[in-house]
Coordinates of C-alpha atoms in Angstrom, one line a residue:
Chain R
M69 CA 103.0 119.4 103.8
S70 CA 104.2 120.9 107.1
S71 CA 104.5 118.7 110.1
A72 CA 102.3 121.0 112.1
K73 CA 99.5 120.5 109.6
T74 CA 100.0 116.8 109.5
S75 CA 99.9 116.4 113.3
R76 CA 96.8 118.5 113.6
S77 CA 95.0 116.6 110.8
F78 CA 95.8 113.2 112.1
I79 CA 94.7 114.0 115.6
E80 CA 91.6 115.7 114.4
K81 CA 90.8 113.0 111.9
T82 CA 91.1 110.3 114.6
L83 CA 89.0 112.4 117.1
A84 CA 86.4 112.9 114.4
D85 CA 86.3 109.2 113.6
I86 CA 86.0 108.2 117.2
T87 CA 83.3 110.8 118.0
G88 CA 81.5 109.7 114.9
A89 CA 81.5 106.1 115.9
L90 CA 80.3 106.9 119.4
E91 CA 77.5 109.1 118.0
Q92 CA 76.5 106.5 115.5
T93 CA 76.1 103.8 118.1
L94 CA 74.2 106.1 120.5
F95 CA 71.9 107.0 117.6
A96 CA 71.3 103.4 116.7
E97 CA 70.6 102.5 120.3
E98 CA 68.1 105.3 120.7
L99 CA 66.3 104.4 117.5
A100 CA 66.2 100.8 118.5
R101 CA 64.3 101.8 121.7
Q102 CA 61.5 103.6 119.8
D103 CA 58.3 101.7 119.0
G104 CA 58.1 101.0 115.4
L105 CA 57.2 98.0 113.3
L106 CA 60.6 96.3 113.2
Q107 CA 61.4 97.2 116.8
S108 CA 58.4 95.3 117.9
L109 CA 59.5 92.1 116.3
D110 CA 61.4 89.3 118.0
P111 CA 65.1 89.7 117.2
R112 CA 65.3 86.0 116.1
A113 CA 62.7 86.6 113.5
K114 CA 64.4 89.7 112.3
L115 CA 67.9 88.1 112.2
L116 CA 66.8 85.0 110.3
G117 CA 64.6 87.1 108.0
A118 CA 67.5 89.5 107.3
L119 CA 69.9 86.6 106.6
A120 CA 67.3 85.1 104.2
V121 CA 66.9 88.3 102.3
L122 CA 70.7 88.9 102.3
V123 CA 71.2 85.5 100.7
A124 CA 68.5 86.2 98.2
I125 CA 70.1 89.5 97.2
S126 CA 73.4 87.7 96.8
A127 CA 72.0 84.9 94.8
S128 CA 69.7 86.8 92.5
Q129 CA 71.0 87.2 89.0
N130 CA 68.4 89.7 88.0
L131 CA 68.7 93.5 88.5
V132 CA 64.9 94.0 88.8
V133 CA 64.6 91.4 91.5
I134 CA 67.4 93.0 93.5
A135 CA 65.9 96.4 93.1
A136 CA 62.5 95.1 94.2
L137 CA 64.0 93.6 97.3
Y138 CA 65.6 97.0 98.1
A139 CA 62.3 98.8 97.4
L140 CA 60.6 96.5 99.9
T141 CA 62.9 97.8 102.7
L142 CA 61.6 101.4 102.2
P143 CA 58.1 100.9 103.7
L144 CA 59.7 98.8 106.5
A145 CA 62.1 101.6 107.3
Y146 CA 59.3 104.1 107.3
A147 CA 57.1 102.0 109.5
S148 CA 60.1 101.6 111.9
R149 CA 60.6 105.4 112.3
V150 CA 64.0 105.3 110.7
P151 CA 64.5 108.9 109.4
M152 CA 64.3 108.4 105.6
G153 CA 66.9 111.1 104.8
F154 CA 69.4 109.3 107.1
Y155 CA 68.5 105.9 105.6
F156 CA 69.2 107.1 102.0
K157 CA 72.3 109.0 102.9
R158 CA 73.8 106.2 104.9
V159 CA 73.5 103.8 102.0
W160 CA 73.6 105.8 98.8
V161 CA 75.8 108.8 99.7
F162 CA 78.6 107.1 101.5
M163 CA 78.7 104.0 99.4
P164 CA 79.9 105.6 96.2
F165 CA 83.2 106.5 97.9
F166 CA 84.1 102.8 98.1
T167 CA 82.0 100.7 95.8
G168 CA 81.3 103.4 93.4
I169 CA 85.0 103.9 92.8
V170 CA 85.4 100.2 92.4
A171 CA 82.5 99.9 90.0
L172 CA 83.5 102.9 87.8
P173 CA 86.2 101.4 85.7
A174 CA 84.0 98.4 84.9
L175 CA 81.8 100.7 82.9
F176 CA 84.4 101.1 80.2
N177 CA 85.4 98.9 77.4
V178 CA 88.9 98.5 78.9
F179 CA 87.6 96.2 81.6
T180 CA 84.2 95.2 80.2
P181 CA 84.3 94.9 76.4
G182 CA 81.0 94.9 74.5
A183 CA 78.6 97.0 72.5
P184 CA 79.4 100.7 73.1
L185 CA 76.7 102.8 74.7
V186 CA 78.6 106.1 74.8
T187 CA 81.8 106.5 72.9
L188 CA 84.1 108.9 74.7
I189 CA 87.3 108.9 72.8
D190 CA 87.9 107.3 69.4
L191 CA 91.2 108.1 67.8
A192 CA 92.6 106.3 64.8
S193 CA 96.3 107.0 65.3
P194 CA 97.5 106.3 67.8
R195 CA 94.7 103.9 68.4
V196 CA 92.9 105.2 71.5
Y197 CA 89.4 104.0 72.1
L198 CA 87.3 104.6 75.2
A199 CA 83.6 103.9 75.6
I200 CA 81.0 103.1 78.2
T201 CA 79.7 99.7 77.2
Q202 CA 76.4 98.1 77.7
P203 CA 77.7 95.1 79.6
G204 CA 79.9 97.5 81.5
V205 CA 76.8 99.4 82.8
I206 CA 75.1 96.1 83.7
T207 CA 78.2 94.8 85.6
A208 CA 78.5 98.1 87.5
A209 CA 74.8 98.2 88.3
F210 CA 74.9 94.7 89.7
L211 CA 77.8 95.6 92.0
L212 CA 76.2 98.9 93.2
L213 CA 72.7 97.6 93.6
R214 CA 73.8 94.4 95.3
V215 CA 76.0 96.2 97.8
G216 CA 73.4 99.0 98.3
A217 CA 70.6 96.5 99.0
S218 CA 72.8 94.4 101.3
V219 CA 73.9 97.4 103.3
S220 CA 70.3 98.6 103.6
I221 CA 69.2 95.3 105.1
A222 CA 72.1 95.4 107.6
V223 CA 71.4 99.0 108.5
L224 CA 67.8 98.3 109.1
L225 CA 68.5 95.3 111.3
I226 CA 71.0 97.2 113.4
L227 CA 68.9 100.4 113.7
T228 CA 65.9 98.6 114.9
T229 CA 67.5 96.1 117.3
R230 CA 69.4 96.8 120.5
W231 CA 72.8 95.1 120.5
A232 CA 72.2 93.2 123.7
I233 CA 69.0 91.7 122.3
L234 CA 70.5 91.0 118.9
L235 CA 73.3 89.0 120.6
K236 CA 70.7 86.8 122.4
A237 CA 69.2 86.2 119.0
L238 CA 72.5 84.9 117.7
R239 CA 72.0 81.9 119.9
V240 CA 69.4 80.6 117.5
L241 CA 72.2 80.3 114.9
R242 CA 74.0 78.0 117.4
V243 CA 76.7 80.6 118.1
P244 CA 78.3 79.3 121.2
Q245 CA 77.5 81.0 124.5
A246 CA 81.1 82.0 125.2
F247 CA 81.3 83.7 121.8
V248 CA 78.1 85.6 122.4
L249 CA 79.3 86.6 125.9
I250 CA 82.6 87.9 124.4
L251 CA 80.7 89.8 121.7
G252 CA 78.6 91.5 124.3
M253 CA 81.5 92.4 126.6
T254 CA 83.5 93.6 123.6
Y255 CA 80.8 95.9 122.6
R256 CA 80.7 97.4 126.1
Y257 CA 84.5 97.8 126.2
I258 CA 84.6 99.5 122.8
Y259 CA 82.7 102.4 124.5
V260 CA 85.2 102.4 127.4
L261 CA 88.2 102.3 125.2
L262 CA 86.8 104.9 122.8
H263 CA 86.3 107.3 125.6
A264 CA 89.8 106.6 126.9
V265 CA 91.2 107.3 123.5
N266 CA 89.1 110.3 123.0
N267 CA 90.5 111.7 126.2
M268 CA 94.1 110.9 125.2
F269 CA 93.7 112.7 121.9
L270 CA 92.0 115.7 123.4
A271 CA 94.7 115.9 126.1
R272 CA 97.4 115.8 123.5
K273 CA 95.7 118.3 121.3
S274 CA 95.2 120.8 124.1
R275 CA 98.8 120.6 125.3
V276 CA 100.7 120.8 122.1
V277 CA 101.6 124.2 120.9
G278 CA 103.8 124.7 117.8
R279 CA 105.2 122.1 115.6
V280 CA 105.8 118.4 116.3
S281 CA 107.6 116.2 113.9
S282 CA 105.9 113.3 112.3
A283 CA 108.3 110.9 113.9
D284 CA 107.4 112.3 117.3
D285 CA 103.7 111.9 116.4
R286 CA 104.2 108.3 115.5
R287 CA 106.1 107.7 118.7
W288 CA 103.3 109.3 120.7
L289 CA 100.8 107.3 118.8
A290 CA 102.7 104.1 119.5
A291 CA 102.9 105.0 123.2
S292 CA 99.2 105.6 123.3
M293 CA 98.5 102.2 121.7
G294 CA 100.9 100.6 124.1
A295 CA 99.3 102.3 127.0
L296 CA 95.9 101.2 125.8
F297 CA 97.2 97.7 125.5
A298 CA 98.6 97.6 129.0
K299 CA 95.4 99.2 130.3
S300 CA 93.3 96.6 128.6
Y301 CA 95.4 93.8 130.1
A302 CA 95.1 95.3 133.6
L303 CA 91.4 95.9 133.2
S304 CA 90.7 92.4 132.0
D305 CA 92.2 91.1 135.3
D306 CA 89.9 93.5 137.3
V307 CA 87.0 92.4 135.3
Y308 CA 87.7 88.8 135.8
L309 CA 87.9 89.3 139.6
A310 CA 84.7 91.3 139.5
M311 CA 83.0 88.5 137.5
Q312 CA 84.2 85.9 139.9
S313 CA 83.0 87.8 142.9
R314 CA 79.6 88.0 141.3
G315 CA 79.4 84.3 140.8
F316 CA 80.9 83.6 137.4
R317 CA 82.3 80.1 137.2
G318 CA 82.9 79.7 133.5
E319 CA 79.2 79.4 132.6
A320 CA 77.3 82.6 131.7
M321 CA 73.8 82.9 132.9
V322 CA 71.6 85.2 130.9
I323 CA 68.1 86.3 131.8
D324 CA 66.2 85.4 128.6
E325 CA 63.7 88.2 128.2
I326 CA 62.8 87.7 124.5
A327 CA 59.6 85.9 123.9
W328 CA 58.4 84.5 120.6
R329 CA 54.9 85.4 119.6
A330 CA 52.6 84.3 116.8
R331 CA 53.1 87.5 114.8
D332 CA 56.9 87.0 114.9
G333 CA 56.3 83.7 113.2
V334 CA 54.1 85.3 110.6
W335 CA 56.7 87.9 109.8
L336 CA 59.5 85.4 109.6
V337 CA 57.4 83.4 107.1
V338 CA 56.8 86.6 105.1
F339 CA 60.6 87.4 105.1
V340 CA 61.6 83.9 104.1
A341 CA 58.8 83.7 101.4
V342 CA 60.0 87.0 99.9
A343 CA 63.5 85.7 99.9
L344 CA 62.6 82.4 98.3
G345 CA 60.4 84.2 95.7
A346 CA 63.3 86.5 94.9
M347 CA 65.6 83.6 94.4
I348 CA 63.2 81.7 92.1
F349 CA 62.5 84.8 90.0
G350 CA 66.1 85.9 90.1
R351 CA 67.6 82.8 88.7
G352 CA 69.8 83.5 85.7
Chain S
M38 CA 90.5 95.1 103.1
H39 CA 87.0 94.6 104.5
I40 CA 85.0 92.9 101.8
P41 CA 81.4 94.2 101.7
D42 CA 78.4 92.1 100.8
G43 CA 77.7 91.9 97.1
Y44 CA 81.3 91.4 96.1
L45 CA 81.4 87.7 96.7
S46 CA 79.1 85.1 95.3
P47 CA 77.0 83.2 97.9
A48 CA 79.0 80.1 97.1
A49 CA 82.3 81.9 97.8
A50 CA 81.0 83.4 101.0
A51 CA 79.8 80.0 102.2
V52 CA 83.2 78.4 101.3
M53 CA 84.9 81.1 103.4
Y54 CA 82.6 80.5 106.3
A55 CA 83.4 76.8 106.1
A56 CA 87.1 77.6 106.1
S57 CA 86.8 79.8 109.1
V58 CA 84.6 77.7 111.3
P59 CA 87.2 75.0 112.2
F60 CA 89.6 77.8 113.3
W61 CA 87.0 79.3 115.5
Y62 CA 86.2 75.9 117.0
R63 CA 89.9 75.1 117.6
A64 CA 90.5 78.6 119.0
S65 CA 87.7 78.3 121.5
Q66 CA 89.0 74.8 122.6
K67 CA 92.6 76.0 122.8
I68 CA 91.6 79.0 124.8
K69 CA 89.7 76.9 127.3
M70 CA 92.7 74.7 127.9
L71 CA 95.1 77.7 128.2
I72 CA 93.7 79.9 130.8
A73 CA 90.1 78.8 131.5
G74 CA 87.6 81.6 132.5
R75 CA 90.2 84.3 132.7
T76 CA 90.3 84.6 128.9
V77 CA 86.7 85.8 128.5
P78 CA 87.3 89.4 129.7
L79 CA 90.8 89.3 128.1
I80 CA 89.6 88.4 124.7
A81 CA 86.7 90.9 125.0
L82 CA 89.1 93.7 125.9
F83 CA 91.6 92.9 123.2
A84 CA 88.8 92.6 120.6
A85 CA 87.7 96.1 121.7
L86 CA 91.3 97.2 121.5
S87 CA 91.7 95.8 118.0
F88 CA 88.5 97.7 117.0
V89 CA 89.8 100.9 118.5
I90 CA 93.3 100.6 117.0
M91 CA 91.7 100.3 113.5
M92 CA 90.4 103.8 114.1
F93 CA 93.8 105.4 114.8
N94 CA 95.1 107.4 112.0
V95 CA 98.8 107.0 111.8
P96 CA 100.7 110.0 110.3
L97 CA 103.0 108.7 107.5
P98 CA 105.9 110.3 105.7
G99 CA 104.6 112.5 103.0
G100 CA 101.7 113.9 104.9
T101 CA 99.2 111.0 104.5
T102 CA 97.6 108.8 107.1
G103 CA 96.7 105.2 107.2
H104 CA 95.4 102.8 109.8
A105 CA 96.6 99.4 111.1
V106 CA 94.7 96.2 111.7
G107 CA 96.5 95.3 114.9
A108 CA 96.2 91.6 114.3
A109 CA 99.9 91.2 114.3
L110 CA 100.2 93.0 117.7
A111 CA 97.4 90.9 119.2
A112 CA 99.1 87.7 117.9
I113 CA 102.5 88.6 119.4
V114 CA 101.1 89.5 122.8
L115 CA 98.1 87.0 123.1
G116 CA 99.3 84.1 121.0
P117 CA 97.7 83.3 117.6
W118 CA 94.6 81.5 118.9
A119 CA 93.4 84.2 121.2
A120 CA 94.2 86.7 118.5
V121 CA 91.9 84.7 116.1
L122 CA 89.0 85.2 118.5
A123 CA 89.7 88.8 119.4
V124 CA 90.1 90.0 115.8
S125 CA 87.1 87.9 114.7
V126 CA 84.9 89.6 117.3
A127 CA 86.1 93.0 116.3
L128 CA 85.3 92.2 112.6
I129 CA 81.9 90.9 113.5
I130 CA 81.0 94.1 115.4
Q131 CA 82.4 96.2 112.5
A132 CA 80.2 94.3 110.1
F133 CA 77.0 94.5 112.1
F134 CA 77.4 98.0 113.5
F135 CA 79.4 100.1 111.2
G136 CA 78.8 98.5 107.8
D137 CA 82.5 97.9 107.5
G138 CA 82.5 94.6 105.7
G139 CA 79.4 92.6 104.8
I140 CA 77.5 90.1 107.0
L141 CA 77.7 87.3 104.4
A142 CA 81.3 88.2 103.8
I143 CA 82.3 87.8 107.5
G144 CA 83.7 84.4 106.8
A145 CA 86.0 85.8 104.2
N146 CA 87.0 88.8 106.2
V147 CA 87.7 86.7 109.2
F148 CA 89.8 84.2 107.2
N149 CA 92.0 87.0 105.8
M150 CA 92.4 89.3 108.7
A151 CA 91.6 87.2 111.8
I152 CA 93.1 83.9 110.8
A153 CA 95.8 84.2 108.2
M154 CA 97.1 87.5 109.5
P155 CA 97.7 86.5 113.2
F156 CA 99.2 83.1 112.3
V157 CA 101.6 84.5 109.7
A158 CA 102.6 87.3 112.1
F159 CA 103.0 85.0 115.1
Y160 CA 105.2 82.5 113.4
L161 CA 107.3 85.1 111.6
Y162 CA 107.8 87.0 114.8
R163 CA 108.9 83.8 116.6
W164 CA 111.1 82.7 113.8
I165 CA 112.9 86.1 113.2
G166 CA 112.9 86.9 116.9
G167 CA 114.6 83.6 117.6
N168 CA 115.7 83.3 121.2
A169 CA 116.7 86.9 121.4
A170 CA 116.1 88.6 124.8
I171 CA 112.6 90.1 125.3
T172 CA 114.0 93.6 125.2
S173 CA 116.3 93.2 122.2
S174 CA 115.9 95.4 119.2
R175 CA 115.8 92.2 117.1
R176 CA 112.3 91.6 118.5
V177 CA 111.2 95.1 117.4
V178 CA 112.4 94.4 113.9
A179 CA 110.8 90.9 114.0
A180 CA 107.5 92.4 115.0
A181 CA 107.7 95.0 112.3
I182 CA 108.5 92.5 109.6
A183 CA 105.8 90.1 110.9
G184 CA 103.2 92.9 110.7
F185 CA 104.3 93.9 107.2
I186 CA 104.2 90.4 105.8
A187 CA 101.1 89.4 107.6
I188 CA 99.0 92.3 106.3
N189 CA 100.3 91.6 102.8
V190 CA 99.4 87.9 103.0
A191 CA 95.9 89.0 104.1
A192 CA 95.7 91.5 101.2
L193 CA 96.8 88.8 98.8
L194 CA 94.1 86.4 100.0
T195 CA 91.5 89.2 99.7
A196 CA 92.7 89.9 96.2
F197 CA 92.5 86.2 95.3
E198 CA 89.0 85.9 96.7
L199 CA 87.8 88.9 94.8
G200 CA 89.7 88.1 91.7
I201 CA 88.3 84.6 91.2
Q202 CA 84.7 85.9 91.2
P203 CA 84.5 86.8 87.5
L204 CA 86.1 83.5 86.7
F205 CA 83.4 81.4 88.2
F206 CA 80.3 83.6 88.4
R207 CA 79.0 84.9 85.1
D208 CA 75.5 85.1 83.8
A209 CA 74.4 83.6 80.5
A210 CA 75.6 86.6 78.5
G211 CA 79.1 86.3 80.1
Q212 CA 78.7 89.3 82.5
A213 CA 80.5 89.2 85.8
M214 CA 77.8 88.9 88.5
Y215 CA 79.9 90.0 91.5
F216 CA 83.3 91.6 91.7
P217 CA 84.0 92.4 88.1
Y218 CA 87.8 92.3 87.9
G219 CA 90.0 89.3 87.5
L220 CA 93.1 88.4 89.4
D221 CA 95.2 90.4 87.0
V222 CA 93.6 93.6 88.2
A223 CA 92.7 92.6 91.8
I224 CA 96.2 91.4 92.8
P225 CA 98.3 94.3 91.6
A226 CA 95.7 96.8 92.8
M227 CA 95.5 95.3 96.3
M228 CA 99.2 94.6 96.6
L229 CA 100.3 98.0 95.5
G230 CA 98.5 99.7 98.4
H231 CA 99.5 97.1 100.9
L232 CA 103.1 96.6 99.9
T233 CA 103.5 100.4 100.3
I234 CA 101.2 102.3 102.6
A235 CA 99.2 99.8 104.6
G236 CA 102.2 97.5 105.1
A237 CA 104.2 100.4 106.3
V238 CA 101.5 101.4 108.8
E239 CA 101.2 97.9 110.1
A240 CA 105.0 97.5 110.4
F241 CA 105.3 100.9 112.1
V242 CA 102.5 100.3 114.6
T243 CA 103.6 96.8 115.4
G244 CA 107.3 97.6 115.8
L245 CA 106.8 100.8 117.7
V246 CA 104.3 99.4 120.2
I247 CA 106.5 96.4 120.8
A248 CA 109.4 98.8 121.4
W249 CA 107.3 100.8 123.8
M250 CA 106.2 97.6 125.7
Q251 CA 109.8 96.5 126.0
K252 CA 110.5 99.6 128.0
T253 CA 107.3 99.7 130.1
N254 CA 105.6 96.2 130.2
P255 CA 108.2 93.6 129.1
E256 CA 106.4 90.9 131.1
L257 CA 103.4 91.2 128.7
L258 CA 105.7 90.1 125.8
E259 CA 107.2 87.0 127.6
K260 CA 104.4 84.6 127.3
F261 CA 104.4 84.0 123.6
S262 CA 107.8 85.1 122.7
G263 CA 109.2 81.7 122.1
A264 CA 112.4 82.7 123.9
A265 CA 111.9 80.2 126.7
A266 CA 111.2 77.2 124.5
S267 CA 113.6 78.4 121.9
A268 CA 115.4 75.1 121.6
T269 CA 112.4 73.4 120.1
T270 CA 110.0 75.8 118.6
T271 CA 111.7 78.8 117.0
R272 CA 111.3 77.6 113.5
V273 CA 108.3 78.3 111.3
P274 CA 106.4 75.0 111.2
R275 CA 106.5 73.2 107.9
W276 CA 102.8 73.5 107.4
A277 CA 103.0 77.3 107.5
W278 CA 105.6 77.4 104.8
G279 CA 103.6 74.8 102.9
G280 CA 100.5 77.0 103.1
L281 CA 102.4 80.0 101.9
V282 CA 103.9 78.1 99.0
A283 CA 100.4 76.6 98.2
L284 CA 99.0 80.2 98.1
V285 CA 101.6 81.3 95.7
V286 CA 101.1 78.3 93.5
L287 CA 97.3 78.6 93.7
T288 CA 97.2 82.2 92.8
P289 CA 98.0 81.8 89.1
I290 CA 96.3 78.4 88.7
G291 CA 92.9 80.1 88.8
L292 CA 94.0 82.2 85.8
L293 CA 94.4 79.1 83.7
A294 CA 90.8 78.2 83.9
P295 CA 88.9 78.5 80.7
G296 CA 86.5 81.4 79.9
T297 CA 88.9 84.2 80.8
A298 CA 87.7 87.4 79.3
W299 CA 90.5 89.8 80.1
G300 CA 93.8 90.6 78.5
E301 CA 91.8 92.0 75.6
W302 CA 92.7 95.6 76.4
G303 CA 95.6 97.4 74.8
R304 CA 98.4 99.0 76.5
D305 CA 97.4 102.4 75.1
E306 CA 93.9 102.2 76.4
L307 CA 95.1 101.4 79.9
E308 CA 97.5 104.3 79.9
Q309 CA 94.8 106.6 78.6
L310 CA 92.5 105.6 81.4
G311 CA 95.2 106.0 84.0
L312 CA 93.4 103.3 86.0
G313 CA 91.8 105.4 88.7
Y314 CA 90.3 102.2 90.1
I315 CA 90.3 101.5 93.8
P316 CA 89.3 98.1 95.1
V317 CA 87.8 97.5 98.5
G318 CA 89.8 98.5 101.5
F319 CA 92.3 100.2 99.3
D320 CA 91.9 103.7 100.6
Q321 CA 92.3 107.2 99.2
W322 CA 96.1 106.9 99.0
S323 CA 96.0 104.9 95.9
N324 CA 95.5 108.1 93.9
F325 CA 99.1 108.9 94.7
W326 CA 100.4 105.9 92.8
I327 CA 100.6 105.2 89.2
S328 CA 99.0 102.1 87.9
P329 CA 101.2 99.0 88.0
L330 CA 99.2 97.4 85.2
P331 CA 101.0 98.8 82.2
N332 CA 104.1 97.1 83.5
Y333 CA 102.4 93.8 84.0
D334 CA 100.8 93.9 80.6
I335 CA 103.9 92.9 78.6
P336 CA 103.1 93.5 75.0
A337 CA 106.1 91.7 73.7
L338 CA 104.9 88.5 75.3
D339 CA 101.4 88.9 73.7
N340 CA 100.2 86.4 76.2
P341 CA 97.8 87.5 79.0
T342 CA 98.2 84.3 81.0
V343 CA 101.9 84.7 81.3
A344 CA 101.5 88.4 81.9
Y345 CA 99.3 87.9 84.9
I346 CA 101.2 85.0 86.3
I347 CA 104.1 87.4 86.3
S348 CA 101.9 90.0 88.0
A349 CA 101.1 87.6 90.8
V350 CA 104.6 86.4 91.2
V351 CA 106.0 89.9 91.3
G352 CA 103.9 90.7 94.3
V353 CA 105.2 87.8 96.2
A354 CA 108.8 88.4 95.1
L355 CA 108.5 92.0 96.2
V356 CA 107.4 90.9 99.7
L357 CA 110.3 88.4 100.0
A358 CA 112.8 91.0 98.7
I359 CA 111.7 93.5 101.3
V360 CA 111.9 90.8 104.0
F361 CA 115.4 89.9 103.2
A362 CA 116.4 93.5 102.9
V363 CA 115.0 94.3 106.3
M364 CA 116.5 91.2 107.9
W365 CA 119.9 92.1 106.5
I366 CA 119.6 95.6 108.0
A367 CA 118.4 94.1 111.3
Q368 CA 121.5 91.9 111.4
R369 CA 123.8 94.8 110.8
V370 CA 122.0 96.8 113.6
M371 CA 122.4 93.9 116.0
A372 CA 126.0 93.4 115.1
R373 CA 126.7 97.1 115.8
E374 CA 124.9 96.7 119.2
A375 CA 127.0 93.7 120.0
T376 CA 130.3 95.5 119.6
P377 CA 130.9 97.8 122.5
T378 CA 131.1 101.5 121.5
P379 CA 134.4 103.1 122.3

């Protein structure tokens, strides 16, 4: 591969990744502001409910139960105005690239011996035998379904809850205040740094004509990372001074604007009941 | 290397949370003592940085790209405890927002990438860097080696966590309920990608960024370099070595447990399949490599247990061989620098 092609592809790949990440978060934030069923719930109810269902998906040893838990997310997503095409695509189109490839070999007798379902190759001499086995299909289905259902729950939680509000909800899990504060600030700085990096890559792309060696590309990349490192360090000082001048003395004060209502309690009970039911029915 | 939900059993996920919580607690205590309130924006910014660095595609020889974790870099500049917090926060945001790694699996992902990786990197960097000057090339080499070994230790831990799933979690019919491959597959598959591509990326990134900082911001490297306190603390603490040795010893122990179902495949079948299997975090590059498994499955031995103990040990041996090779080269480079050029 020519170095020119390499340099273009890595810059473009990074730019695309970064732009994608920015778009994705903006999309999530926008969706979280709409008024749908899940958006209207208290984030604490949603967080605890999601965790209960995640544990149930993880603990169930029955494919039907896991599939049922996944099916239950569909009306919830619909009632929360999550675009269904996006919801399916996000989970079932992108997942096979990772989990699908991992699950694929498990189908075959090589990794999962058992009764053959489909025999692909069966040669006597030399002895070559390849078949999709029944236990193989079950094993792969467990992995795919479990991951798919878990990802769906996480996607639903994120798409219907604004990050700042979700962070406040983490306090019910006894996550220390300082940690929540850092999480919140980090999320904000990710935007700042992603924009900075986007500009660095665009500037580089617009200035480079002709070929650049891979070694030069790596040096440039290292310099960019280093510059970002130094920038972060300097920025953290500025931020600290700004925080101090606004009255930060080591204790974060947060205006608590989330209010628990009766219907949140009802929903939490429903989520937990579904999770408990799934765990009881899904026992091996 | 990000483990998604569904790969680990709930019990394993809980154990990994339990393993990570004391480190989080200690890190937050340690940070408070170190630099009080000033650390809050610092950690936040470095967490954001770690997140962003994971999105950089580094061009590699041969036309491929890979990305680094940046945990080694954070540990060298911020010290291991601040790095624990910064990388943890980056991983948590990745899990919640980008579906990169599961929510129940956060404990495991944090343990591998935000605890094991910064600590291994930090102590290796201090040990190899010795009391060399902040701007010496020995420190660049030390950083690169630290990055390389650290990401491989993290990968080995990940492989171990995934590989023990089928040992302990099977249904009544003997089907694997979670990650379906044993250590014999998980370890070589993970290590192959990390000993080659991912390790190279982490080493490149860590070394090059340290070299850049030596020229531009050397003061950022001073704090945790160990150079000032070299007389007492340049050695890797005994517990760190103990941990590494324990890891190596533990890896094959799991294999000896009863109820193993693997090792039943033939060498021919494996070669026929070509093993196009890619575990979590082991990205597209794996296609470029031929399966290591046929080599690990030693038909002459006719003993799967021995074969996969060998496969686990070979991974570790490779790491050590590369360390010593790089250290040898580093020493030659330093020797050449020491002698004045005519």
